[in-house]
Structure formats: structure tokens, C-alpha cells
PDB file of C-alpha atoms in Angstrom:
ATOM      1  CA  MET A   1     -34.374 -35.012  21.280  1.00 51.00           C
ATOM      2  CA  THR A   2     -34.947 -31.800  23.174  1.00 59.00           C
ATOM      3  CA  GLY A   3     -37.847 -29.507  22.412  1.00 58.00           C
ATOM      4  CA  ALA A   4     -35.534 -26.892  20.862  1.00 58.00           C
ATOM      5  CA  MET A   5     -33.913 -29.502  18.582  1.00 56.00           C
ATOM      6  CA  ALA A   6     -37.324 -30.798  17.500  1.00 61.00           C
ATOM      7  CA  LYS A   7     -38.392 -27.237  16.627  1.00 62.00           C
ATOM      8  CA  VAL A   8     -35.251 -26.677  14.542  1.00 64.00           C
ATOM      9  CA  SER A   9     -35.715 -29.993  12.775  1.00 77.00           C
ATOM     10  CA  ALA A  10     -39.380 -29.279  12.048  1.00 78.00           C
ATOM     11  CA  LEU A  11     -38.488 -25.783  10.854  1.00 75.00           C
ATOM     12  CA  LYS A  12     -35.795 -27.205   8.587  1.00 74.00           C
ATOM     13  CA  ARG A  13     -38.223 -29.753   7.067  1.00 74.00           C
ATOM     14  CA  LEU A  14     -40.796 -27.003   6.482  1.00 73.00           C
ATOM     15  CA  LYS A  15     -38.152 -24.789   4.859  1.00 71.00           C
ATOM     16  CA  GLU A  16     -37.113 -27.668   2.558  1.00 69.00           C
ATOM     17  CA  ARG A  17     -40.731 -28.184   1.474  1.00 71.00           C
ATOM     18  CA  ILE A  18     -41.167 -24.503   0.695  1.00 74.00           C
ATOM     19  CA  ARG A  19     -37.729 -24.031  -0.885  1.00 71.00           C
ATOM     20  CA  PRO A  20     -36.231 -27.364  -1.931  1.00 70.00           C
ATOM     21  CA  ARG A  21     -32.510 -27.946  -1.457  1.00 69.00           C
ATOM     22  CA  TRP A  22     -31.945 -28.482  -5.171  1.00 71.00           C
ATOM     23  CA  LEU A  23     -32.956 -24.854  -5.749  1.00 76.00           C
ATOM     24  CA  LYS A  24     -30.136 -23.643  -3.462  1.00 75.00           C
ATOM     25  CA  VAL A  25     -27.655 -25.909  -5.275  1.00 74.00           C
ATOM     26  CA  VAL A  26     -28.778 -24.679  -8.704  1.00 78.00           C
ATOM     27  CA  ARG A  27     -28.555 -21.031  -7.595  1.00 79.00           C
ATOM     28  CA  LYS A  28     -25.033 -21.577  -6.250  1.00 77.00           C
ATOM     29  CA  TRP A  29     -24.022 -23.372  -9.452  1.00 75.00           C
ATOM     30  CA  ALA A  30     -25.453 -20.658 -11.713  1.00 80.00           C
ATOM     31  CA  SER A  31     -23.924 -17.740  -9.807  1.00 79.00           C
ATOM     32  CA  SER A  32     -20.562 -19.507  -9.699  1.00 77.00           C
ATOM     33  CA  ARG A  33     -20.646 -20.164 -13.444  1.00 78.00           C
ATOM     34  CA  LEU A  34     -21.505 -16.529 -14.210  1.00 83.00           C
ATOM     35  CA  ARG A  35     -18.704 -15.208 -12.018  1.00 80.00           C
ATOM     36  CA  LEU A  36     -16.139 -17.582 -13.500  1.00 80.00           C
ATOM     37  CA  ARG A  37     -17.316 -16.822 -17.029  1.00 83.00           C
ATOM     38  CA  ARG A  38     -16.758 -13.116 -16.353  1.00 84.00           C
ATOM     39  CA  LEU A  39     -13.206 -13.804 -15.117  1.00 82.00           C
ATOM     40  CA  SER A  40     -12.517 -16.086 -18.073  1.00 84.00           C
ATOM     41  CA  ARG A  41     -13.554 -13.391 -20.533  1.00 86.00           C
ATOM     42  CA  ALA A  42     -11.520 -10.725 -18.746  1.00 85.00           C
ATOM     43  CA  TYR A  43      -8.340 -12.821 -18.975  1.00 83.00           C
ATOM     44  CA  GLY A  44      -8.984 -14.502 -22.339  1.00 84.00           C
ATOM     45  CA  LEU A  45      -9.216 -17.967 -20.806  1.00 84.00           C
ATOM     46  CA  GLN A  46     -10.851 -21.025 -22.342  1.00 75.00           C
ATOM     47  CA  PRO A  47     -14.651 -21.044 -22.140  1.00 65.00           C
ATOM     48  CA  LEU A  48     -16.196 -22.854 -19.209  1.00 62.00           C
ATOM     49  CA  SER A  49     -18.964 -24.657 -21.069  1.00 57.00           C
ATOM     50  CA  GLY A  50     -18.571 -28.099 -22.526  1.00 58.00           C
ATOM     51  CA  ASN A  51     -15.691 -30.446 -21.861  1.00 66.00           C
ATOM     52  CA  PRO A  52     -12.475 -28.440 -22.189  1.00 63.00           C
ATOM     53  CA  TRP A  53     -10.402 -31.611 -22.089  1.00 69.00           C
ATOM     54  CA  GLY A  54     -12.383 -33.437 -24.767  1.00 74.00           C
ATOM     55  CA  ALA A  55     -10.213 -32.186 -27.631  1.00 72.00           C
ATOM     56  CA  LYS A  56      -6.984 -33.016 -25.788  1.00 78.00           C
ATOM     57  CA  ARG A  57      -8.011 -36.559 -24.848  1.00 83.00           C
ATOM     58  CA  LYS A  58      -6.068 -39.283 -26.656  1.00 86.00           C
ATOM     59  CA  SER A  59      -7.214 -42.529 -24.982  1.00 90.00           C
ATOM     60  CA  ASP A  60      -9.888 -44.195 -22.881  1.00 90.00           C
ATOM     61  CA  THR A  61      -7.427 -44.578 -20.008  1.00 93.00           C
ATOM     62  CA  LEU A  62      -6.598 -41.854 -17.509  1.00 92.00           C
ATOM     63  CA  PHE A  63      -3.739 -42.162 -15.026  1.00 94.00           C
ATOM     64  CA  VAL A  64      -4.038 -39.997 -11.917  1.00 93.00           C
ATOM     65  CA  LEU A  65      -0.609 -38.788 -10.872  1.00 93.00           C
ATOM     66  CA  GLY A  66      -0.100 -37.707  -7.280  1.00 85.00           C
ATOM     67  CA  SER A  67       3.034 -36.537  -5.567  1.00 77.00           C
ATOM     68  CA  GLY A  68       3.585 -39.394  -3.108  1.00 82.00           C
ATOM     69  CA  ALA A  69       6.860 -41.304  -2.791  1.00 84.00           C
ATOM     70  CA  SER A  70       5.482 -44.435  -4.510  1.00 86.00           C
ATOM     71  CA  ILE A  71       5.771 -42.646  -7.868  1.00 88.00           C
ATOM     72  CA  HIS A  72       9.511 -43.387  -7.699  1.00 88.00           C
ATOM     73  CA  ASP A  73       8.774 -47.139  -7.777  1.00 91.00           C
ATOM     74  CA  LEU A  74       7.457 -47.072 -11.360  1.00 93.00           C
ATOM     75  CA  ASN A  75       9.680 -48.666 -13.979  1.00 95.00           C
ATOM     76  CA  GLU A  76      10.270 -47.651 -17.620  1.00 95.00           C
ATOM     77  CA  THR A  77       7.550 -49.984 -18.949  1.00 97.00           C
ATOM     78  CA  GLU A  78       4.979 -48.475 -16.584  1.00 96.00           C
ATOM     79  CA  TRP A  79       6.040 -44.927 -17.541  1.00 96.00           C
ATOM     80  CA  ALA A  80       5.682 -45.874 -21.225  1.00 97.00           C
ATOM     81  CA  ALA A  81       2.106 -47.070 -20.545  1.00 96.00           C
ATOM     82  CA  ILE A  82       1.343 -43.802 -18.732  1.00 96.00           C
ATOM     83  CA  ALA A  83       2.844 -41.765 -21.590  1.00 96.00           C
ATOM     84  CA  ALA A  84       0.756 -43.667 -24.168  1.00 96.00           C
ATOM     85  CA  ALA A  85      -2.491 -42.846 -22.334  1.00 96.00           C
ATOM     86  CA  ASP A  86      -3.930 -39.711 -20.764  1.00 95.00           C
ATOM     87  CA  SER A  87      -2.756 -38.551 -17.365  1.00 95.00           C
ATOM     88  CA  VAL A  88      -3.620 -35.836 -14.900  1.00 94.00           C
ATOM     89  CA  GLY A  89      -1.128 -34.402 -12.435  1.00 94.00           C
ATOM     90  CA  PHE A  90      -2.254 -32.690  -9.240  1.00 89.00           C
ATOM     91  CA  ASN A  91      -0.761 -29.836  -7.223  1.00 82.00           C
ATOM     92  CA  ASN A  92       2.908 -30.674  -6.619  1.00 85.00           C
ATOM     93  CA  TRP A  93       3.099 -32.915  -9.666  1.00 90.00           C
ATOM     94  CA  SER A  94       4.766 -30.010 -11.443  1.00 87.00           C
ATOM     95  CA  LEU A  95       7.966 -30.901  -9.563  1.00 87.00           C
ATOM     96  CA  HIS A  96       8.187 -34.217 -11.434  1.00 90.00           C
ATOM     97  CA  PRO A  97       9.861 -34.295 -14.876  1.00 91.00           C
ATOM     98  CA  PHE A  98       6.984 -36.226 -16.523  1.00 95.00           C
ATOM     99  CA  ILE A  99       4.527 -33.846 -18.212  1.00 96.00           C
ATOM    100  CA  PRO A 100       0.927 -35.088 -17.876  1.00 96.00           C
ATOM    101  CA  THR A 101      -1.844 -34.583 -20.420  1.00 94.00           C
ATOM    102  CA  PHE A 102      -3.735 -32.383 -17.915  1.00 93.00           C
ATOM    103  CA  PHE A 103      -2.747 -30.530 -14.753  1.00 94.00           C
ATOM    104  CA  VAL A 104      -4.997 -29.573 -11.820  1.00 91.00           C
ATOM    105  CA  THR A 105      -4.061 -27.199  -9.033  1.00 89.00           C
ATOM    106  CA  GLU A 106      -5.753 -25.230  -6.279  1.00 85.00           C
ATOM    107  CA  PRO A 107      -5.082 -21.524  -5.848  1.00 83.00           C
ATOM    108  CA  GLY A 108      -5.319 -21.715  -2.037  1.00 77.00           C
ATOM    109  CA  LYS A 109      -1.639 -21.015  -1.526  1.00 72.00           C
ATOM    110  CA  ASP A 110       0.458 -17.998  -0.712  1.00 86.00           C
ATOM    111  CA  LEU A 111       0.697 -15.860  -3.874  1.00 87.00           C
ATOM    112  CA  ALA A 112       4.510 -15.954  -3.904  1.00 89.00           C
ATOM    113  CA  GLU A 113       4.434 -19.772  -3.629  1.00 90.00           C
ATOM    114  CA  LEU A 114       1.806 -19.934  -6.351  1.00 89.00           C
ATOM    115  CA  ALA A 115       3.867 -17.726  -8.671  1.00 91.00           C
ATOM    116  CA  LEU A 116       6.833 -20.093  -8.175  1.00 91.00           C
ATOM    117  CA  GLU A 117       4.654 -23.103  -8.993  1.00 90.00           C
ATOM    118  CA  TYR A 118       3.382 -21.413 -12.151  1.00 92.00           C
ATOM    119  CA  ARG A 119       6.886 -20.436 -13.279  1.00 93.00           C
ATOM    120  CA  ASN A 120       7.950 -24.028 -12.709  1.00 93.00           C
ATOM    121  CA  LEU A 121       5.131 -25.192 -15.004  1.00 94.00           C
ATOM    122  CA  GLU A 122       6.466 -22.895 -17.692  1.00 94.00           C
ATOM    123  CA  ARG A 123      10.076 -23.961 -17.112  1.00 94.00           C
ATOM    124  CA  ARG A 124       9.149 -27.663 -17.277  1.00 94.00           C
ATOM    125  CA  GLY A 125       7.509 -27.219 -20.687  1.00 95.00           C
ATOM    126  CA  TYR A 126       3.796 -27.204 -19.896  1.00 95.00           C
ATOM    127  CA  GLY A 127       3.404 -24.233 -22.238  1.00 93.00           C
ATOM    128  CA  VAL A 128       5.160 -25.913 -25.159  1.00 94.00           C
ATOM    129  CA  ALA A 129       3.149 -29.122 -24.563  1.00 93.00           C
ATOM    130  CA  LYS A 130      -0.080 -27.049 -24.356  1.00 92.00           C
ATOM    131  CA  VAL A 131      -1.153 -28.841 -21.166  1.00 93.00           C
ATOM    132  CA  PRO A 132      -4.591 -27.654 -20.008  1.00 91.00           C
ATOM    133  CA  ILE A 133      -4.209 -26.195 -16.511  1.00 92.00           C
ATOM    134  CA  LEU A 134      -7.352 -26.460 -14.420  1.00 89.00           C
ATOM    135  CA  LEU A 135      -7.593 -24.106 -11.432  1.00 89.00           C
ATOM    136  CA  LYS A 136     -10.118 -25.870  -9.236  1.00 85.00           C
ATOM    137  CA  ASP A 137     -12.603 -24.529  -6.710  1.00 81.00           C
ATOM    138  CA  VAL A 138     -11.956 -20.902  -7.633  1.00 81.00           C
ATOM    139  CA  GLU A 139     -15.546 -19.916  -6.897  1.00 76.00           C
ATOM    140  CA  LYS A 140     -14.641 -20.164  -3.215  1.00 78.00           C
ATOM    141  CA  TYR A 141     -12.436 -17.084  -3.546  1.00 80.00           C
ATOM    142  CA  ARG A 142     -13.348 -13.426  -3.905  1.00 81.00           C
ATOM    143  CA  TYR A 143     -13.126 -11.900  -7.376  1.00 80.00           C
ATOM    144  CA  ASP A 144      -9.997  -9.876  -6.513  1.00 85.00           C
ATOM    145  CA  GLU A 145      -8.289 -12.974  -5.059  1.00 86.00           C
ATOM    146  CA  VAL A 146      -8.833 -14.945  -8.277  1.00 84.00           C
ATOM    147  CA  ARG A 147      -7.615 -11.938 -10.258  1.00 87.00           C
ATOM    148  CA  GLN A 148      -4.358 -11.959  -8.231  1.00 90.00           C
ATOM    149  CA  VAL A 149      -3.995 -15.712  -8.809  1.00 90.00           C
ATOM    150  CA  LEU A 150      -4.404 -15.228 -12.566  1.00 91.00           C
ATOM    151  CA  GLU A 151      -1.944 -12.348 -12.571  1.00 91.00           C
ATOM    152  CA  ALA A 152       0.630 -14.643 -10.921  1.00 92.00           C
ATOM    153  CA  MET A 153       0.347 -16.985 -13.928  1.00 92.00           C
ATOM    154  CA  PRO A 154       2.948 -16.438 -16.678  1.00 93.00           C
ATOM    155  CA  GLU A 155       1.229 -14.841 -19.683  1.00 91.00           C
ATOM    156  CA  ARG A 156       2.286 -17.664 -21.994  1.00 92.00           C
ATOM    157  CA  LEU A 157       0.354 -20.170 -19.858  1.00 93.00           C
ATOM    158  CA  LEU A 158      -2.867 -18.137 -19.531  1.00 91.00           C
ATOM    159  CA  PRO A 159      -4.424 -19.502 -22.765  1.00 90.00           C
ATOM    160  CA  GLN A 160      -4.235 -22.987 -21.239  1.00 91.00           C
ATOM    161  CA  VAL A 161      -5.926 -22.042 -17.950  1.00 91.00           C
ATOM    162  CA  ILE A 162      -9.445 -23.237 -17.260  1.00 88.00           C
ATOM    163  CA  LEU A 163     -11.320 -22.050 -14.174  1.00 85.00           C
ATOM    164  CA  SER A 164     -13.320 -24.739 -12.414  1.00 78.00           C
ATOM    165  CA  TRP A 165     -16.109 -24.578  -9.909  1.00 68.00           C
ATOM    166  CA  ASP A 166     -16.765 -26.975  -7.075  1.00 62.00           C
ATOM    167  CA  TRP A 167     -19.745 -29.263  -7.505  1.00 59.00           C
ATOM    168  CA  GLU A 168     -20.891 -30.816  -4.259  1.00 59.00           C
ATOM    169  CA  ILE A 169     -23.847 -32.945  -3.364  1.00 58.00           C
ATOM    170  CA  HIS A 170     -25.338 -31.302  -0.292  1.00 59.00           C
ATOM    171  CA  ASP A 171     -27.590 -34.197   0.579  1.00 61.00           C
ATOM    172  CA  GLN A 172     -27.015 -37.050   2.974  1.00 67.00           C
ATOM    173  CA  ARG A 173     -29.654 -39.419   1.612  1.00 69.00           C
ATOM    174  CA  LEU A 174     -28.287 -42.455  -0.256  1.00 70.00           C
ATOM    175  CA  GLY A 175     -30.988 -42.338  -2.934  1.00 72.00           C
ATOM    176  CA  HIS A 176     -30.044 -38.774  -3.829  1.00 64.00           C
ATOM    177  CA  PHE A 177     -26.354 -39.698  -4.104  1.00 59.00           C
ATOM    178  CA  ARG A 178     -27.229 -42.526  -6.515  1.00 62.00           C
ATOM    179  CA  ARG A 179     -29.318 -40.191  -8.666  1.00 58.00           C
TER     180      ARG A 179
END
């Protein structure tokens, strides 16, 4: 280890003692929640606190539905089992005819592409089925970017939209991951 690297490492350890890492994580979490709460209020979205999917849940089983080719290998019996339980579709799942219990998407797409995806959700019946639509990681975007994303959403689907923040563990120590 060079002298410069040792200085940086020692400085980093000192900084962590003075201002622990958990404080940075809590500050990021709190500011993200406040910003998303403000957006939720402005657009009449579901509140961020609590478990927004708790009321919609119908089983103790959750099927995670991706958009890979293997989905075409499922037979009618397997689809019946999926339909009887809860399911969550991600991103391009909206192209599939099966409507999941929950839908998760990321706004990090071109706005025109995003508007098409949202219209497809409406056309496929996500509004009629009252599928909660979780927009994930929106705290990574500027306020005006999230506003544009929400304005691309058909008005009839807005009451089902839930804004989500990213929760990361910024530590590399195994003991902290376990906790």
C-alpha cells in the first residue's frame, strides 16, 4: 500500500468514526421519502408508508414473472397455479396477456417509449384489474423528470401508481449484511 493510499484509508476510517455510515444512509432514505411523498401528494398517488401491497395480497406464494423466453414453456396447469397465487410482473411483462397481481417498472426509458408501455398497461386491463403499479428507484431522478414520467401515465392508472425508493446496503462487511 502506498503512502497516499494509507492516508486515504486512515482518513476514511477517521471520517467513519466521526460520522458513521449509517447516518449517511438514514439521511439519504429520509430525503428520498420526503421528496417522493411530495410527488405522491401532488399527483394523488397512494401513500408511501406501510405496505401498499398488503391489502391486495391473496396468498402466501408470490410468483416472479420475467420476460424471458422460458415463460412460453409453462402449461395450463402451471398458469392456473400462478393465477391462484400472487404474482409480480417486471418491465416488459406488460406485453404478456397474463395480468399479474402487481407490476413493477423502472422509469429509466425514453418518455415516448414509457408512454407506450403505460398505454399498453391500460389496454391490457391493468386499470380494470386495479393492479398496483410500482415505479421503482424514482429517487434517482430529478423532480421534473419524475413529473414527466407521471404525466406520461394514463390518468385512469395514476391511482394505482406507487413511487418506490431504492434501498441499498452500502457496506461490504458480512456481519452488517446479516444484520
